[in-house]
mmCIF file of C-alpha atoms in Angstrom:
data_model
loop_
_atom_site.group_PDB
_atom_site.id
_atom_site.type_symbol
_atom_site.label_atom_id
_atom_site.label_comp_id
_atom_site.label_asym_id
_atom_site.label_seq_id
_atom_site.Cartn_x
_atom_site.Cartn_y
_atom_site.Cartn_z
ATOM 1 C CA UNK A 205 23.833 -4.644 1.378
ATOM 2 C CA UNK A 206 26.428 -2.150 0.240
ATOM 3 C CA UNK A 207 25.843 1.580 0.238
ATOM 4 C CA UNK A 208 26.006 1.600 -3.563
ATOM 5 C CA UNK A 209 23.138 -0.867 -3.771
ATOM 6 C CA UNK A 210 21.157 0.298 -0.788
ATOM 7 C CA UNK A 211 17.374 0.092 -0.949
ATOM 8 C CA UNK A 212 15.330 1.355 1.994
ATOM 9 C CA UNK A 213 11.808 -0.112 2.046
ATOM 10 C CA UNK A 214 9.117 1.671 4.062
ATOM 11 C CA UNK A 215 5.682 0.074 4.506
ATOM 12 C CA UNK A 216 2.557 2.127 5.201
ATOM 13 C CA UNK A 217 -0.525 0.147 6.263
ATOM 14 C CA UNK A 218 -3.936 0.903 7.743
ATOM 15 C CA UNK A 219 -7.630 0.817 6.929
ATOM 16 C CA UNK A 220 -8.972 1.624 3.492
ATOM 17 C CA UNK A 221 -9.106 5.433 3.049
ATOM 18 C CA UNK A 222 -7.070 6.019 6.224
ATOM 19 C CA UNK A 223 -4.620 8.358 4.493
ATOM 20 C CA UNK A 224 -1.977 5.868 3.319
ATOM 21 C CA UNK A 225 -1.792 7.153 -0.250
ATOM 22 C CA UNK A 226 -1.719 10.774 0.880
ATOM 23 C CA UNK A 227 1.167 10.347 3.299
ATOM 24 C CA UNK A 228 3.023 8.134 0.797
ATOM 25 C CA UNK A 229 2.712 10.733 -1.974
ATOM 26 C CA UNK A 230 3.692 13.555 0.394
ATOM 27 C CA UNK A 231 6.848 11.755 1.517
ATOM 28 C CA UNK A 232 7.606 10.815 -2.096
ATOM 29 C CA UNK A 233 7.315 14.386 -3.353
ATOM 30 C CA UNK A 234 9.351 15.865 -0.505
ATOM 31 C CA UNK A 235 12.075 13.200 -0.384
ATOM 32 C CA UNK A 236 12.749 13.088 -4.108
ATOM 33 C CA UNK A 237 14.117 16.623 -3.871
ATOM 34 C CA UNK A 238 16.846 15.260 -1.592
ATOM 35 C CA UNK A 239 17.573 11.813 -3.011
ATOM 36 C CA UNK A 240 16.793 12.554 -6.664
ATOM 37 C CA UNK A 241 13.736 12.121 -8.855
ATOM 38 C CA UNK A 242 14.857 8.691 -10.034
ATOM 39 C CA UNK A 243 15.864 7.342 -6.621
ATOM 40 C CA UNK A 244 12.481 7.006 -4.912
ATOM 41 C CA UNK A 245 9.417 5.009 -5.921
ATOM 42 C CA UNK A 246 5.978 4.065 -4.628
ATOM 43 C CA UNK A 247 4.362 0.633 -4.886
ATOM 44 C CA UNK A 248 0.648 0.239 -4.144
ATOM 45 C CA UNK A 249 -0.450 -3.113 -2.756
ATOM 46 C CA UNK A 250 -3.645 -2.866 -4.840
ATOM 47 C CA UNK A 251 -1.551 -3.524 -7.958
ATOM 48 C CA UNK A 252 -0.951 -7.005 -6.586
ATOM 49 C CA UNK A 253 -4.553 -8.125 -6.360
ATOM 50 C CA UNK A 254 -4.645 -11.575 -7.914
ATOM 51 C CA UNK A 255 -5.365 -11.952 -11.618
ATOM 52 C CA UNK A 256 -9.050 -12.845 -12.014
ATOM 53 C CA UNK A 257 -9.296 -12.686 -15.791
ATOM 54 C CA UNK A 258 -10.343 -16.350 -15.832
ATOM 55 C CA UNK A 259 -13.438 -15.559 -13.736
ATOM 56 C CA UNK A 260 -16.752 -14.097 -14.850
ATOM 57 C CA UNK A 261 -17.626 -10.568 -13.723
ATOM 58 C CA UNK A 262 -20.275 -12.037 -11.440
ATOM 59 C CA UNK A 263 -17.624 -14.151 -9.714
ATOM 60 C CA UNK A 264 -15.127 -11.276 -9.515
ATOM 61 C CA UNK A 265 -17.643 -9.049 -7.760
ATOM 62 C CA UNK A 266 -18.071 -11.685 -5.041
ATOM 63 C CA UNK A 267 -14.350 -11.698 -4.165
ATOM 64 C CA UNK A 268 -13.518 -10.473 -0.659
ATOM 65 C CA UNK A 269 -10.903 -7.861 -1.546
ATOM 66 C CA UNK A 270 -10.173 -7.114 2.106
ATOM 67 C CA UNK A 271 -8.968 -10.655 2.874
ATOM 68 C CA UNK A 272 -5.247 -11.514 2.533
ATOM 69 C CA UNK A 273 -6.094 -14.318 0.089
ATOM 70 C CA UNK A 274 -7.200 -11.728 -2.507
ATOM 71 C CA UNK A 275 -3.626 -10.484 -2.865
ATOM 72 C CA UNK A 276 -0.620 -11.992 -4.613
ATOM 73 C CA UNK A 277 1.946 -11.319 -1.904
ATOM 74 C CA UNK A 278 4.189 -13.992 -3.419
ATOM 75 C CA UNK A 279 4.697 -11.797 -6.476
ATOM 76 C CA UNK A 280 5.080 -8.649 -4.375
ATOM 77 C CA UNK A 281 7.789 -10.296 -2.257
ATOM 78 C CA UNK A 282 9.520 -11.540 -5.401
ATOM 79 C CA UNK A 283 9.512 -8.045 -6.891
ATOM 80 C CA UNK A 284 10.852 -6.433 -3.718
ATOM 81 C CA UNK A 285 13.668 -8.971 -3.538
ATOM 82 C CA UNK A 286 14.590 -8.233 -7.153
ATOM 83 C CA UNK A 287 14.593 -4.483 -6.511
ATOM 84 C CA UNK A 288 16.875 -5.018 -3.518
ATOM 85 C CA UNK A 289 19.248 -6.952 -5.791
ATOM 86 C CA UNK A 290 19.250 -4.091 -8.277
ATOM 87 C CA UNK A 291 16.907 -5.645 -10.836
ATOM 88 C CA UNK A 292 13.963 -3.898 -12.533
ATOM 89 C CA UNK A 293 10.447 -5.359 -12.188
ATOM 90 C CA UNK A 294 7.159 -5.166 -14.084
ATOM 91 C CA UNK A 295 4.470 -3.969 -11.657
ATOM 92 C CA UNK A 296 0.965 -5.170 -12.605
ATOM 93 C CA UNK A 297 -1.794 -2.665 -13.344
ATOM 94 C CA UNK A 298 -5.158 -3.311 -11.686
ATOM 95 C CA UNK A 299 -8.569 -2.201 -12.956
ATOM 96 C CA UNK A 300 -11.083 -1.356 -10.216
ATOM 97 C CA UNK A 301 -13.927 -1.351 -12.742
ATOM 98 C CA UNK A 302 -13.027 -4.778 -14.183
ATOM 99 C CA UNK A 303 -11.942 -6.261 -10.817
ATOM 100 C CA UNK A 304 -8.817 -7.816 -12.278
ATOM 101 C CA UNK A 305 -5.402 -6.969 -13.689
ATOM 102 C CA UNK A 306 -5.089 -5.387 -17.089
ATOM 103 C CA UNK A 307 -2.657 -6.628 -19.720
ATOM 104 C CA UNK A 308 -0.420 -3.631 -19.021
ATOM 105 C CA UNK A 309 2.486 -3.385 -16.570
ATOM 106 C CA UNK A 310 4.664 -0.531 -15.351
ATOM 107 C CA UNK A 311 8.440 -0.911 -15.297
ATOM 108 C CA UNK A 312 9.962 -0.027 -11.932
ATOM 109 C CA UNK A 313 13.729 0.318 -11.805
ATOM 110 C CA UNK A 314 15.786 -0.098 -8.599
ATOM 111 C CA UNK A 315 15.530 2.835 -6.173
ATOM 112 C CA UNK A 316 17.230 4.056 -3.022
ATOM 113 C CA UNK A 317 13.806 4.335 -1.355
ATOM 114 C CA UNK A 318 10.700 2.228 -2.026
ATOM 115 C CA UNK A 319 7.480 3.281 -0.284
ATOM 116 C CA UNK A 320 4.877 0.510 -0.028
ATOM 117 C CA UNK A 321 1.298 1.353 0.811
ATOM 118 C CA UNK A 322 -1.615 -1.016 1.335
ATOM 119 C CA UNK A 323 -4.167 -2.266 3.807
ATOM 120 C CA UNK A 324 -2.707 -5.722 4.476
ATOM 121 C CA UNK A 325 1.052 -5.192 4.236
ATOM 122 C CA UNK A 326 1.725 -5.792 7.924
ATOM 123 C CA UNK A 327 -0.246 -9.045 8.030
ATOM 124 C CA UNK A 328 2.470 -10.856 6.064
ATOM 125 C CA UNK A 329 5.687 -11.648 7.976
ATOM 126 C CA UNK A 330 7.607 -11.995 4.696
ATOM 127 C CA UNK A 331 6.819 -8.400 3.783
ATOM 128 C CA UNK A 332 7.559 -7.174 7.304
ATOM 129 C CA UNK A 333 10.986 -8.811 7.129
ATOM 130 C CA UNK A 334 11.796 -6.839 3.965
ATOM 131 C CA UNK A 335 10.836 -3.490 5.494
ATOM 132 C CA UNK A 336 13.328 -1.149 7.119
ATOM 133 C CA UNK A 337 10.475 0.806 8.721
ATOM 134 C CA UNK A 338 6.734 0.229 9.044
ATOM 135 C CA UNK A 339 3.872 2.648 9.623
ATOM 136 C CA UNK A 340 0.221 2.171 10.606
ATOM 137 C CA UNK A 341 -2.326 4.884 9.851
ATOM 138 C CA UNK A 342 -4.585 4.879 12.922
ATOM 139 C CA UNK A 343 -7.551 6.810 11.524
ATOM 140 C CA UNK A 344 -11.063 6.377 13.052
ATOM 141 C CA UNK A 345 -13.236 4.034 10.978
ATOM 142 C CA UNK A 346 -16.125 6.494 10.635
ATOM 143 C CA UNK A 347 -13.773 8.972 8.953
ATOM 144 C CA UNK A 348 -12.392 6.200 6.732
ATOM 145 C CA UNK A 349 -15.926 5.259 5.669
ATOM 146 C CA UNK A 350 -16.810 8.816 4.659
ATOM 147 C CA UNK A 351 -13.586 9.110 2.655
ATOM 148 C CA UNK A 352 -14.099 5.697 1.032
ATOM 149 C CA UNK A 353 -17.650 6.510 -0.086
ATOM 150 C CA UNK A 354 -16.505 9.796 -1.622
ATOM 151 C CA UNK A 355 -13.482 8.212 -3.322
ATOM 152 C CA UNK A 356 -15.174 5.092 -4.682
ATOM 153 C CA UNK A 357 -18.221 6.946 -6.011
ATOM 154 C CA UNK A 358 -16.292 9.838 -7.564
ATOM 155 C CA UNK A 359 -13.121 8.085 -8.732
ATOM 156 C CA UNK A 360 -13.994 4.419 -9.205
ATOM 157 C CA UNK A 361 -17.505 4.574 -10.641
ATOM 158 C CA UNK A 362 -19.164 2.785 -7.717
ATOM 159 C CA UNK A 363 -22.674 3.386 -6.390
ATOM 160 C CA UNK A 364 -23.132 4.494 -2.794
ATOM 161 C CA UNK A 365 -25.251 1.423 -2.046
ATOM 162 C CA UNK A 366 -22.543 -0.948 -3.297
ATOM 163 C CA UNK A 367 -19.851 0.838 -1.282
ATOM 164 C CA UNK A 368 -21.906 0.733 1.928
ATOM 165 C CA UNK A 369 -22.841 -2.917 1.380
ATOM 166 C CA UNK A 370 -19.209 -3.884 0.857
ATOM 167 C CA UNK A 371 -18.189 -1.922 3.949
ATOM 168 C CA UNK A 372 -20.720 -3.737 6.132
ATOM 169 C CA UNK A 373 -20.083 -7.212 4.712
ATOM 170 C CA UNK A 374 -16.304 -7.304 4.286
ATOM 171 C CA UNK A 375 -14.402 -4.048 4.840
ATOM 172 C CA UNK A 376 -15.172 -3.536 8.515
ATOM 173 C CA UNK A 377 -15.117 -7.252 9.509
ATOM 174 C CA UNK A 378 -11.773 -7.787 7.746
ATOM 175 C CA UNK A 379 -10.360 -4.649 9.351
ATOM 176 C CA UNK A 380 -11.212 -6.020 12.781
ATOM 177 C CA UNK A 381 -9.910 -9.515 11.964
ATOM 178 C CA UNK A 382 -6.712 -8.730 10.067
ATOM 179 C CA UNK A 383 -5.774 -5.076 9.670
ATOM 180 C CA UNK A 384 -6.275 -3.668 13.165
ATOM 181 C CA UNK A 385 -4.349 -6.541 14.838
ATOM 182 C CA UNK A 386 -1.440 -5.947 12.431
ATOM 183 C CA UNK A 387 -0.936 -2.549 14.069
ATOM 184 C CA UNK A 388 1.193 -4.276 16.709
ATOM 185 C CA UNK A 389 3.897 -4.822 14.080
ATOM 186 C CA UNK A 390 4.241 -1.140 13.148
ATOM 187 C CA UNK A 391 7.300 0.859 14.166
ATOM 188 C CA UNK A 392 5.327 4.103 13.977
ATOM 189 C CA UNK A 393 1.584 4.615 14.566
ATOM 190 C CA UNK A 394 0.196 7.753 12.920
ATOM 191 C CA UNK A 395 -3.047 9.283 14.218
ATOM 192 C CA UNK A 396 -5.183 11.906 12.431
ATOM 193 C CA UNK A 397 -4.587 10.692 8.869
ATOM 194 C CA UNK A 398 -2.230 11.599 6.062
ATOM 195 C CA UNK A 399 -1.986 15.311 6.841
ATOM 196 C CA UNK A 400 -0.184 14.737 10.151
ATOM 197 C CA UNK A 401 2.790 17.035 9.559
ATOM 198 C CA UNK A 402 4.769 15.904 12.590
ATOM 199 C CA UNK A 403 4.475 12.262 11.526
ATOM 200 C CA UNK A 404 5.589 13.121 7.992
ATOM 201 C CA UNK A 405 8.672 14.945 9.273
ATOM 202 C CA UNK A 406 9.538 12.087 11.646
ATOM 203 C CA UNK A 407 9.273 9.570 8.802
ATOM 204 C CA UNK A 408 11.397 11.681 6.477
ATOM 205 C CA UNK A 409 14.078 12.067 9.140
ATOM 206 C CA UNK A 410 14.053 8.325 9.849
ATOM 207 C CA UNK A 411 14.378 7.455 6.162
ATOM 208 C CA UNK A 412 17.255 9.927 5.800
ATOM 209 C CA UNK A 413 18.978 8.271 8.762
ATOM 210 C CA UNK A 414 18.513 4.820 7.219
ATOM 211 C CA UNK A 415 20.039 6.024 3.962
ATOM 212 C CA UNK A 416 23.145 7.207 5.797
ATOM 213 C CA UNK A 417 23.584 4.072 7.919
#
């Protein structure tokens, strides 16, 4: 890849509510001052949950959203490869209340830096191969649960009972089966969540180095 068409992809994985979005947005806001507002973008893995518009709401609710099969990584890989080639992509929009994609998409143009964030990114070797750097947010599960309850009730219209039931039935078991083992593939393991200033500075410095190489 030539310097003129360089695209640095950084993946940030970890448990739900571990601080992935916070550290991704912090790095985005601080790096865009250096590389330019239009040269850095963020892609959320949640946007690539599979289209379930053909299913009833009752069936959608039963989907295990913490299992790799719930995600369309084929499309995500395709989009990343296009961005690397300098092509724009249409990122799907996902509705948490409807449990499926909407009819809308967001146009993402090629960037110098793409930050990916999502719970299952490091479980897929195809995605790992496209990353220039990978991060795992190693936040204790009890803290993640408290954050998830607050977020899903306040921001996503969920009831506390439904959040706790989902956590017990799928979130924690899938974390232990898929997400936690994927930590071994991370280049950097970040403790204490998304406000870890030292980790943020290390990541920014590493990305800057990749851009110059």
